[in-house]
Every structure is written in structure tokens, then in C-alpha cells.
Short mmCIF file of C-alpha atoms in Angstrom, two decimals:
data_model
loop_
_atom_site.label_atom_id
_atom_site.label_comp_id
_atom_site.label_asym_id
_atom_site.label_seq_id
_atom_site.Cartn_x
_atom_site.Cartn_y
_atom_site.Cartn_z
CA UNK A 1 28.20 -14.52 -3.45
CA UNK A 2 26.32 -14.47 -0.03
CA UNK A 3 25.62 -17.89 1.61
CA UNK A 4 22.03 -18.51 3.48
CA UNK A 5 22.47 -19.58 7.21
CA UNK A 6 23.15 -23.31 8.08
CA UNK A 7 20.26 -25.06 7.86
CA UNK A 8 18.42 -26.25 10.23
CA UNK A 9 16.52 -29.88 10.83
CA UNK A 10 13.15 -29.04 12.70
CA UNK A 11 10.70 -26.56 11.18
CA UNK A 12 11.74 -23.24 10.35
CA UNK A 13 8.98 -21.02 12.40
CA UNK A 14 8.20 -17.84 9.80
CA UNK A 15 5.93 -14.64 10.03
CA UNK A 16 4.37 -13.48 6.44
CA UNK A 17 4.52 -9.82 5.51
CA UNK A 18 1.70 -9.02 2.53
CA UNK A 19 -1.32 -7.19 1.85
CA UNK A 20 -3.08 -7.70 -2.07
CA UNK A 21 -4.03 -10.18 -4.07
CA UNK A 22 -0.56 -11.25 -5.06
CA UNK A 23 0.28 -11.99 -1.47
CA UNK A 24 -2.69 -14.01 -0.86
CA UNK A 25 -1.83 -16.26 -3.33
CA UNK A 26 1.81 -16.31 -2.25
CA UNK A 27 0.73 -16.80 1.14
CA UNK A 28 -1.83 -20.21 0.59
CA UNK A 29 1.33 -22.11 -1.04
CA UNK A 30 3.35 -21.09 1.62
CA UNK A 31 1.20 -22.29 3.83
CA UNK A 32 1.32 -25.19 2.54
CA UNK A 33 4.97 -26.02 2.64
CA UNK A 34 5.79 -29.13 4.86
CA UNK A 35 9.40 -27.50 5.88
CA UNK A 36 8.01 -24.73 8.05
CA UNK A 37 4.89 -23.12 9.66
CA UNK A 38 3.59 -20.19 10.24
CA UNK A 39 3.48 -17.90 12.96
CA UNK A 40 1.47 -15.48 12.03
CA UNK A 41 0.48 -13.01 9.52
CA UNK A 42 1.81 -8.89 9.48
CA UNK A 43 -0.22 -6.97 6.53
CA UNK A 44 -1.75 -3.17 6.57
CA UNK A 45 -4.72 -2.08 7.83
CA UNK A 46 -8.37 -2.62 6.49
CA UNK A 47 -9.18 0.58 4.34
CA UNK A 48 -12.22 2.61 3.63
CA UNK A 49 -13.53 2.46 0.01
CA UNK A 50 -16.23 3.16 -1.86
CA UNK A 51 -19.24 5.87 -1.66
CA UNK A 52 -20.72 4.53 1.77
CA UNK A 53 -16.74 4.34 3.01
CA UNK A 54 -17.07 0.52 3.45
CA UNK A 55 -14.45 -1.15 5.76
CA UNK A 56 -12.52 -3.28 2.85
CA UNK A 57 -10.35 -6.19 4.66
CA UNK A 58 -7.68 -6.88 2.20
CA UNK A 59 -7.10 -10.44 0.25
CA UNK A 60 -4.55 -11.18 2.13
CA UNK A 61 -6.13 -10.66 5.37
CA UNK A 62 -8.88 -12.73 4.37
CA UNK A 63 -6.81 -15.39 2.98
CA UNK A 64 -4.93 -15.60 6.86
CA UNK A 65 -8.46 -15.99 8.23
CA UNK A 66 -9.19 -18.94 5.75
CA UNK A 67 -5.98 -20.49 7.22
CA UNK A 68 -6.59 -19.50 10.48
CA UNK A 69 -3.43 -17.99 11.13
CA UNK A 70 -2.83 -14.95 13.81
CA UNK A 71 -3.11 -11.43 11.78
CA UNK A 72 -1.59 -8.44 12.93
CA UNK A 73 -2.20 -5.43 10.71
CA UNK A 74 -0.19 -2.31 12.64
CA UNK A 75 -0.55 1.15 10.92
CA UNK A 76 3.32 1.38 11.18
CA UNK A 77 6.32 -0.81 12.09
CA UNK A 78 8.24 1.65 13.52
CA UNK A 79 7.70 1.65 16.81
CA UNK A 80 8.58 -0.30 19.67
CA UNK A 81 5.21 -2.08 20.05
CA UNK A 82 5.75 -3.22 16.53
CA UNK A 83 9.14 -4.51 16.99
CA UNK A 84 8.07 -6.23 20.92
CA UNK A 85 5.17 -7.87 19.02
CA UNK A 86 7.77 -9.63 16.22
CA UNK A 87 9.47 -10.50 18.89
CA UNK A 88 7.08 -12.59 20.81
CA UNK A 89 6.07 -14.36 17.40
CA UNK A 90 9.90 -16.15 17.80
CA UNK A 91 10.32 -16.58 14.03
CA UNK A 92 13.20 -18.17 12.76
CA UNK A 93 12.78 -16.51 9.29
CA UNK A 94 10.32 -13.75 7.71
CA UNK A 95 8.98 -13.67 4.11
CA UNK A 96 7.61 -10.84 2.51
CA UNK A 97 5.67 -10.31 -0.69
CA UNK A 98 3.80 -7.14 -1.60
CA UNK A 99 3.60 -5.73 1.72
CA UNK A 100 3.50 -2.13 0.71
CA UNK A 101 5.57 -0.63 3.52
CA UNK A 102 9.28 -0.19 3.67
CA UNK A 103 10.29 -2.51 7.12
CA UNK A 104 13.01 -1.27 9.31
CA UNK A 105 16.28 -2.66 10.11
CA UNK A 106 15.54 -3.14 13.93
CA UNK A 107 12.62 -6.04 12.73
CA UNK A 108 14.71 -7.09 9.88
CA UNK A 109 17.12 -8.14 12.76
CA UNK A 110 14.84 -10.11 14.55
CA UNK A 111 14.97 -13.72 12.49
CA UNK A 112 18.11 -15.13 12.63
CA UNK A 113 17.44 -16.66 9.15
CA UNK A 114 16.50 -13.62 7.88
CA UNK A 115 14.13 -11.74 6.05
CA UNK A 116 13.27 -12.83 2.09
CA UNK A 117 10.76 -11.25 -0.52
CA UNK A 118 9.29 -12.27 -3.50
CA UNK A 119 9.56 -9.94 -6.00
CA UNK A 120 6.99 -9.30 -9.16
CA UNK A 121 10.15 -8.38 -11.78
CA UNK A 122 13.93 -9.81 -12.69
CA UNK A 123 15.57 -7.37 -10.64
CA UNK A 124 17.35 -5.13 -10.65
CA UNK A 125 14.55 -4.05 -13.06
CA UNK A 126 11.54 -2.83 -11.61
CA UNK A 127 12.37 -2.06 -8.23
CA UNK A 128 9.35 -0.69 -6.29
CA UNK A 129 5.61 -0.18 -5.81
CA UNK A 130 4.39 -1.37 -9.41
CA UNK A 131 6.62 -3.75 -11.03
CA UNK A 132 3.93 -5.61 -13.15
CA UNK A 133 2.07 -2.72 -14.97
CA UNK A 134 5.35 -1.05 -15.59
CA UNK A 135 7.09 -3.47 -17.37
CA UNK A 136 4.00 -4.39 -19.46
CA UNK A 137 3.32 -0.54 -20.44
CA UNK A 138 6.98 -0.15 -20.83
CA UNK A 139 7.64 -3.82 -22.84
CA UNK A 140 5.17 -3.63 -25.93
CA UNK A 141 6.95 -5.88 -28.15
CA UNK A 142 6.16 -9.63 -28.93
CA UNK A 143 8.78 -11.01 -27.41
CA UNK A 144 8.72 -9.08 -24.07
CA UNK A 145 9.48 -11.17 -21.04
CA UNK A 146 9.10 -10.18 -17.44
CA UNK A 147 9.87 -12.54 -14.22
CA UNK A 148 9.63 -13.16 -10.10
CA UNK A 149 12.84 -12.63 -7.71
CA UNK A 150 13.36 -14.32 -4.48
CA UNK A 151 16.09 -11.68 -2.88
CA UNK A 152 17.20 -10.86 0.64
CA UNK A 153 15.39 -8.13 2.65
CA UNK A 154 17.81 -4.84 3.73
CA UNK A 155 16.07 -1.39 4.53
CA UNK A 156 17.14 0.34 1.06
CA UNK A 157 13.71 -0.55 -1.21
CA UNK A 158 13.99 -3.78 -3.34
CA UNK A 159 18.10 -3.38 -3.41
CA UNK A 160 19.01 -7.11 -1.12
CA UNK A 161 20.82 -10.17 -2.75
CA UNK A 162 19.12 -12.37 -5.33
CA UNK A 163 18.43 -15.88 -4.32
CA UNK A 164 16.53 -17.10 -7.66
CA UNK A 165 14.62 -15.61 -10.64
CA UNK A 166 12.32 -17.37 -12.99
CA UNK A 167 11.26 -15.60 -16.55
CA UNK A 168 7.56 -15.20 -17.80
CA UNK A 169 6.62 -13.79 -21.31
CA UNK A 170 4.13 -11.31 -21.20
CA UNK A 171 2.82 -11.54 -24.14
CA UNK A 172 -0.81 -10.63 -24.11
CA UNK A 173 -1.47 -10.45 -20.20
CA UNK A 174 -2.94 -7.64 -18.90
CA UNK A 175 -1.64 -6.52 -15.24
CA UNK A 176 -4.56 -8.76 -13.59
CA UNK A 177 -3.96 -12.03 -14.87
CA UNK A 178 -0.29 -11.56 -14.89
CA UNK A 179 -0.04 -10.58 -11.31
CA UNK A 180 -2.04 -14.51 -10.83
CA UNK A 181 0.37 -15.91 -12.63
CA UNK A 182 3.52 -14.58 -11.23
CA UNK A 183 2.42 -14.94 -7.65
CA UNK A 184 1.85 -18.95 -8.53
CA UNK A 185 5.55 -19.01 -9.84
CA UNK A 186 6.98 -16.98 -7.41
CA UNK A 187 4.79 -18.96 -4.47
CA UNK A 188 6.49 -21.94 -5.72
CA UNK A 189 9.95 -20.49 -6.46
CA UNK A 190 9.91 -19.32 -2.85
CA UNK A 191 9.30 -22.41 -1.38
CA UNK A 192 12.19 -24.31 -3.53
CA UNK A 193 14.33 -21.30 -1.71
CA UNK A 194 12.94 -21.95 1.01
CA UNK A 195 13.75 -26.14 1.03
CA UNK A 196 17.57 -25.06 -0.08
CA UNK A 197 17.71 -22.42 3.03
CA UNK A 198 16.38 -25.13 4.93
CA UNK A 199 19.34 -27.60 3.99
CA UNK A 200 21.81 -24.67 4.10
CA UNK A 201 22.72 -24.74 0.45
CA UNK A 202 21.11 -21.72 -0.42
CA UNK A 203 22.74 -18.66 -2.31
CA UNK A 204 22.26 -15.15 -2.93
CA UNK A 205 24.47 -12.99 -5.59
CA UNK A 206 24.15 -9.29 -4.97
CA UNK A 207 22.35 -6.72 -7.92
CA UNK A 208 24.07 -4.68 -9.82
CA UNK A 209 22.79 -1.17 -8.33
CA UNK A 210 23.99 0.45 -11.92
CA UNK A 211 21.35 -1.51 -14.17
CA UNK A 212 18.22 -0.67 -11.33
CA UNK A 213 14.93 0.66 -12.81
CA UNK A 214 12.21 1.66 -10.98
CA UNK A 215 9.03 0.98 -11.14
CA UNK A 216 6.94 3.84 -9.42
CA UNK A 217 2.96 3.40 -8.53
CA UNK A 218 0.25 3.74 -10.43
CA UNK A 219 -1.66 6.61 -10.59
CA UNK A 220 -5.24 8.03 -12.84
CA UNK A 221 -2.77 9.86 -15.22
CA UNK A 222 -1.60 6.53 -15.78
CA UNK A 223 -5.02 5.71 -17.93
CA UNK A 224 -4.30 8.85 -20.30
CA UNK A 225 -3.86 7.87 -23.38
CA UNK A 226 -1.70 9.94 -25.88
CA UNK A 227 -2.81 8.95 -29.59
CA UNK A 228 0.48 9.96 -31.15
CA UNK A 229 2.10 7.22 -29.66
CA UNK A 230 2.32 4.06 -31.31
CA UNK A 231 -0.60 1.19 -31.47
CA UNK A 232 1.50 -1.04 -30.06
CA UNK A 233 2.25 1.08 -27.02
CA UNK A 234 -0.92 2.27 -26.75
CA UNK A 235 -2.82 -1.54 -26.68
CA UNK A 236 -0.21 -2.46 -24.04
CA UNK A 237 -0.88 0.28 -21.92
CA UNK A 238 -4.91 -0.82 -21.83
CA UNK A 239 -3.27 -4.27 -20.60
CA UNK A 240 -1.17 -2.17 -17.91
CA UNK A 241 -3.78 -0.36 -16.12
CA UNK A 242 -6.37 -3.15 -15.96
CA UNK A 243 -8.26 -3.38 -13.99
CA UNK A 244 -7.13 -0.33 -12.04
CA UNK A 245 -7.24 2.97 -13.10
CA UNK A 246 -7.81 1.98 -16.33
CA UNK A 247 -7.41 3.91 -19.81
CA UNK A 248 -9.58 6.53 -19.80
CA UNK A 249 -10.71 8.56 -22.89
CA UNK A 250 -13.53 10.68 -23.70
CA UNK A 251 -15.41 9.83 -27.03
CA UNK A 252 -16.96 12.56 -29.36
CA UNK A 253 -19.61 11.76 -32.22
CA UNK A 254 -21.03 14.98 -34.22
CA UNK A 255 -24.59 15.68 -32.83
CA UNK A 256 -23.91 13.98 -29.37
CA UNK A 257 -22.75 14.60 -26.22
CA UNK A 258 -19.09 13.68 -25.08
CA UNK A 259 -18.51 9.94 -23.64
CA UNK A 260 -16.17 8.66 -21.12
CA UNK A 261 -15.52 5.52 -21.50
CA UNK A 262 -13.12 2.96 -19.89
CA UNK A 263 -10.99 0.95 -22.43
CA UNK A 264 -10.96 -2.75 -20.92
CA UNK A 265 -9.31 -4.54 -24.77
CA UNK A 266 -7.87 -3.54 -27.76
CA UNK A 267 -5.92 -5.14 -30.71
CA UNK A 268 -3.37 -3.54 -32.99
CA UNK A 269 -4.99 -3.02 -36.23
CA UNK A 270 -3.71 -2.44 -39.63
CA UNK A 271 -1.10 1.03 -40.85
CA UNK A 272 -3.23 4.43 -40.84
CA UNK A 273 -1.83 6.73 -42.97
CA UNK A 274 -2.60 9.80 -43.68
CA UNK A 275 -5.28 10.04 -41.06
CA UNK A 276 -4.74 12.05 -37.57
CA UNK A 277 -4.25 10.42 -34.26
CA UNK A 278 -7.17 10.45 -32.33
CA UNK A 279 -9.56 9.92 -35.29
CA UNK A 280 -12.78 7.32 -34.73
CA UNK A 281 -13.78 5.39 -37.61
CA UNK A 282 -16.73 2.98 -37.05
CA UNK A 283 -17.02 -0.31 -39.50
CA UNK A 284 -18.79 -3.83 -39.46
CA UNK A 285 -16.69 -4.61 -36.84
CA UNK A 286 -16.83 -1.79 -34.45
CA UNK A 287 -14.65 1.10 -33.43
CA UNK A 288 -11.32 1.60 -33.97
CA UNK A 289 -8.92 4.71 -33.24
CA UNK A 290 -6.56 6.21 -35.16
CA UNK A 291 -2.65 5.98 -33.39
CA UNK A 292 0.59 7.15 -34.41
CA UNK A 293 1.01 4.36 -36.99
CA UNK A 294 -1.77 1.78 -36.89
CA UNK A 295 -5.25 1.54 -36.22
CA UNK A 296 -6.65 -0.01 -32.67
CA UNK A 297 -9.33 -1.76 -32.91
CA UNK A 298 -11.53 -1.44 -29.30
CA UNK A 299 -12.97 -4.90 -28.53
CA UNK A 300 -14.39 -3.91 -25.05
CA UNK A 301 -14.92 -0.81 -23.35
CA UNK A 302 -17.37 0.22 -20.41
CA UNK A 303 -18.76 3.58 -19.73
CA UNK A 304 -17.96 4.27 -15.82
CA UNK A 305 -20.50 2.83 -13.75
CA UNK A 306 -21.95 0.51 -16.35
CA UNK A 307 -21.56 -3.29 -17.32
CA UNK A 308 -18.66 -3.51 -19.75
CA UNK A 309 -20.05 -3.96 -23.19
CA UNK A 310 -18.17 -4.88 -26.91
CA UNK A 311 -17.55 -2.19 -29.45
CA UNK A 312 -20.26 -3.44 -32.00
CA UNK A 313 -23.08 -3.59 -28.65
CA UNK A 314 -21.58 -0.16 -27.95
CA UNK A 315 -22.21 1.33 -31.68
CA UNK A 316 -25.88 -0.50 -31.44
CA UNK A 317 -26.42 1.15 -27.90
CA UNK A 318 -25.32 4.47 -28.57
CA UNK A 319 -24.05 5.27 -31.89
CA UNK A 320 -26.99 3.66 -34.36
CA UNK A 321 -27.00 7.41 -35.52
CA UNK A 322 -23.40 8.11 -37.06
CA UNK A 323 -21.98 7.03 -40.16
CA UNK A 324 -19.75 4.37 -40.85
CA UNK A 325 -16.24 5.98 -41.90
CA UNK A 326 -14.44 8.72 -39.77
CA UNK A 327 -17.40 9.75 -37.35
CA UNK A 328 -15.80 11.04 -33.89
CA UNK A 329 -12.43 11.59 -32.10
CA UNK A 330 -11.15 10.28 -29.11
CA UNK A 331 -9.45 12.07 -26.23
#
């Protein structure tokens, strides 16, 4: 068991190290802690997105600028300009939390309190780039938990000393709203750390390497959906990839053209037997597709480009014509 520094009386002086959405929110109750301040603010570069290849400033950029805090957003840390501008921020500790880049030992050496992240998983599960989507895809059952880590930074990915961990059921999140809610817990998990690293009573107990999972990035052949798999699997990956890439699936009624479509909610339906995976069927209530066991019933879909829409506004929109019963297949 590793012990945190001795801690110290007078402010502990930090930089920040994040980029999305989860940091941002990590970031405001940070700021917000009455032990420490902040120095200043290290997350990537704006991006280009979009058709007209719009400079994007990311959340947590924005959310430094709300809190007026210096922002320094380097295409790489390692270099010596990097390192020379860490240095001349003088922290006395660094936090990171969804920073997207690996940072290397000679500016993990720079705070003599050290480096700590905040972690979107109980490691050593779900190590890496995509912790949240992976264990929700991966953990389809009703009891299914997930969690937040507070662990030391080293230079091998996600692999330092834990500090604290707090559980979360996952129940029916999908990846958006339960990246919200474990950047609130781990925001204020980090700053109870944070208090006890402070006071010098902090500890950290190392992972067991053996038991590590990873949890790689999501990609578009993350939204394919194989129909042979089960109902259950298949409803929580629609929850995993939301809001980005999103299941995919093409839609195909006799006498109309093929329809992508974007599956945005689903529910686990009742046991299908006897019909094929991949089957339509339309009723009072909407659509629902056959899966390796059950029926899932789509509650809202979108077709790409378009305002999202239910499944009965979709039948009314484009599907007035076919037959209640088995009347397409999805692929």
C-alpha cells in the first residue's frame, strides 16, 4: 500500500489535464474546491468537424474559459516546450480526467504531489479510451454495475495505484447520461482524495495487472448490429453507442426502397420463436425486430439527417402501406 505525500497546509497549486464533456464537468467541481486552485488548464487542440470543417473548441475548453482559467491546448506533450511550459505553471499536483493522450514520465515528474486521474470504470476493468460504452455493451444484465477510480498517474495507460472507487448500476443508462453521472461522482470522489492528500492521510493500493480489461475506442462498426445475438445484448448495445456512432441498420419493406435508420431506444420484448433474426413485424404499437431469443421493440429511431421520430410516427410517415404482421427485415 502506497502512501500520498505529507500534506501540506496552504493551497495545493494544480494544473487540469481533460478534453470532453466528462472533463468539463470534472473540471467545474474541481474548481470549486476550497483546498486548492488552479493553475491552469492542458487539453487537445480545437478540431475540425462537420461539412463546412467548423473549428469545434471542445467542452472542456469552453468550460476553462467560463472559469477563466489559463488554457493551453499543445498538439503533443512530448517535447521540451511542453515540459518548460508545465514547468512555469509551478503546480504542486496535476489531475487528469479524459485527456485523451498518453503523458510522459518527464511531466509526470514535474508535481511533487503527483499526478492523479479520474477514471470512468472500477479498474482494473476497463482500462483505456472507452470505458463507459464498453462496459454497458459488454454488461447487459439487470444487475450490471459499473464505477469511477481515482488512481495514480505512471506512463503505462490506466495501470497507477488506486486511491478510491465508488460503484454505479447501470441499469438503463445509455453511454450519454451515464458519462454525466459518473463525472459528478467521480468530480466529487476526487475532491474527497484530494482533502485526504491534502492532510497526508491519503492511500493508494496497487491493481492487480492479471484481472485488467481493456476497453478500446469506439468505432462505426461499433453501431452494427448482429440479430442473432440476444435482445438483451442487442438493446444494451443501442444504450452503448448513444449518441455516437450509433446503431445503425438498414430497414427493408416489400415494394420500397431500403432505409437507414439510426436506432436511438429499444426495449426487450417478449420470446420469438420460431421466427428468424432480423425479421420486422409491425403492430399497434410499432416496430419490433426479431433477435436471437426475444423480440425488440424500437421506441425511437431517426433516419440520418432527420429529427428523431417514435416507431408508431415512423410507420405513419413511411410505412402506412405495409401490413401489420412480418412486413420487412432489418440489416
Amino acid at each position: 500500500m502506497a502512501e500520498a505525500a505529507v500534506g501540506q497546509k496552504s493551497p495545493i497549486r494544480m494544473v487540469f489535464f481533460g478534453t470532453p464533456h466528462f472533463a468539463a464537468i470534472v473540471l467545474e467541481i474541481l474548481a470549486a474546491w476550497k483546498g486548492g486552485w488552479l493553475a491552469g488548464v492542458v487539453t487537445q487542440p480545437d478540431r475540425q468537424s462537420g461539412r463546412g470543417h467548423r473549428v469545434i473548441k471542445g467542452e472542456c475548453a469552453r468550460m476553462a474559459e467560463k472559469l477563466e482559467l489559463e488554457l493551453y491546448q499543445p498538439a503533443s506533450l512530448r517535447n521540451d516546450e511542453a515540459a518548460e511550459r508545465l514547468k512555469a505553471m509551478q503546480p504542486d499536483l496535476m489531475v487528469v480526467a479524459a485527456y485523451g493522450l498518453l503523458i510522459p514520465n518527464a511531466i509526470l515528474a514535474i508535481p511533487p504531489l503527483g499526478t492523479i486521474n479520474v477514471h470512468a470504470s472500477l479498474l482494473p476493468a476497463y482500462r483505456g479510451a472507452a470505458p463507459i460504452a464498453r462496459a454497458i455493451m459488454e454488461n447487459w444484465q439487470p444487475d450490471a454495475a459499473t464505477g469511477v477510480s481515482i488512481m495514480e498517474v505512471v506512463e503505462a495507460l490506466d495501470a497507477g495505484a488506486v486511491y478510491a472507487k465508488k460503484s454505479v448500476p447501470i441499469g438503463r443508462h445509455t453511454c450519454q447520461s451515464l458519462t454525466d453521472e459518473l463525472a459528478r461522482d467521480g468530480g466529487r470522489l476526487l475532491v474527497a482524495t484530494l482533502d485526504e492528500i491534502a492532510a497526508g492521510t491519503a492511500r493508494s493500493l496497487p491493481q492487480d495487472d492479471a484481472a485488467a480489461t481493456y476497453a478500446r475506442k469506439l468505432g462505426k462498426e461499433d453501431g452494427i448490429i448482429d440479430w442473432s445475438k440476444s435482445a438483451g445484448e442487442i438493446e444494451a448495445r443501442i444504450r452503448g453507442t448513444f449518441p455516437w456512432p450509433c446503431a445503425h441498420v438498414t430497414l427493408e419493406f416489400d415494394g420500397l426502397a431500403p432505409q437507414p435508420v439510426l436506432l436511438y431506444e429499444a426495449e426487450v420484448g417478449t420470446p420469438c420463436e420460431g421466427v428468424s433474426p432480423g425479421l420486422v413485424c409491425r403492430d399497434r404499437e410499432g416496430l419490433k425486430v426479431a433477435c436471437g431469443d426475444k423480440w425488440l421493440k424500437i421506441a425511437r429511431l431517426c433516419k440520418p439527417g432527420k429529427k428523431e421520430t417514435t416507431s408508431r410516427d415512423f410507420i405513419n410517415g413511411h410505412l402506412r402501406a405495409c401490413p401489420q404482421g412480418i412486413c420487412g427485415k432489418a440489416y
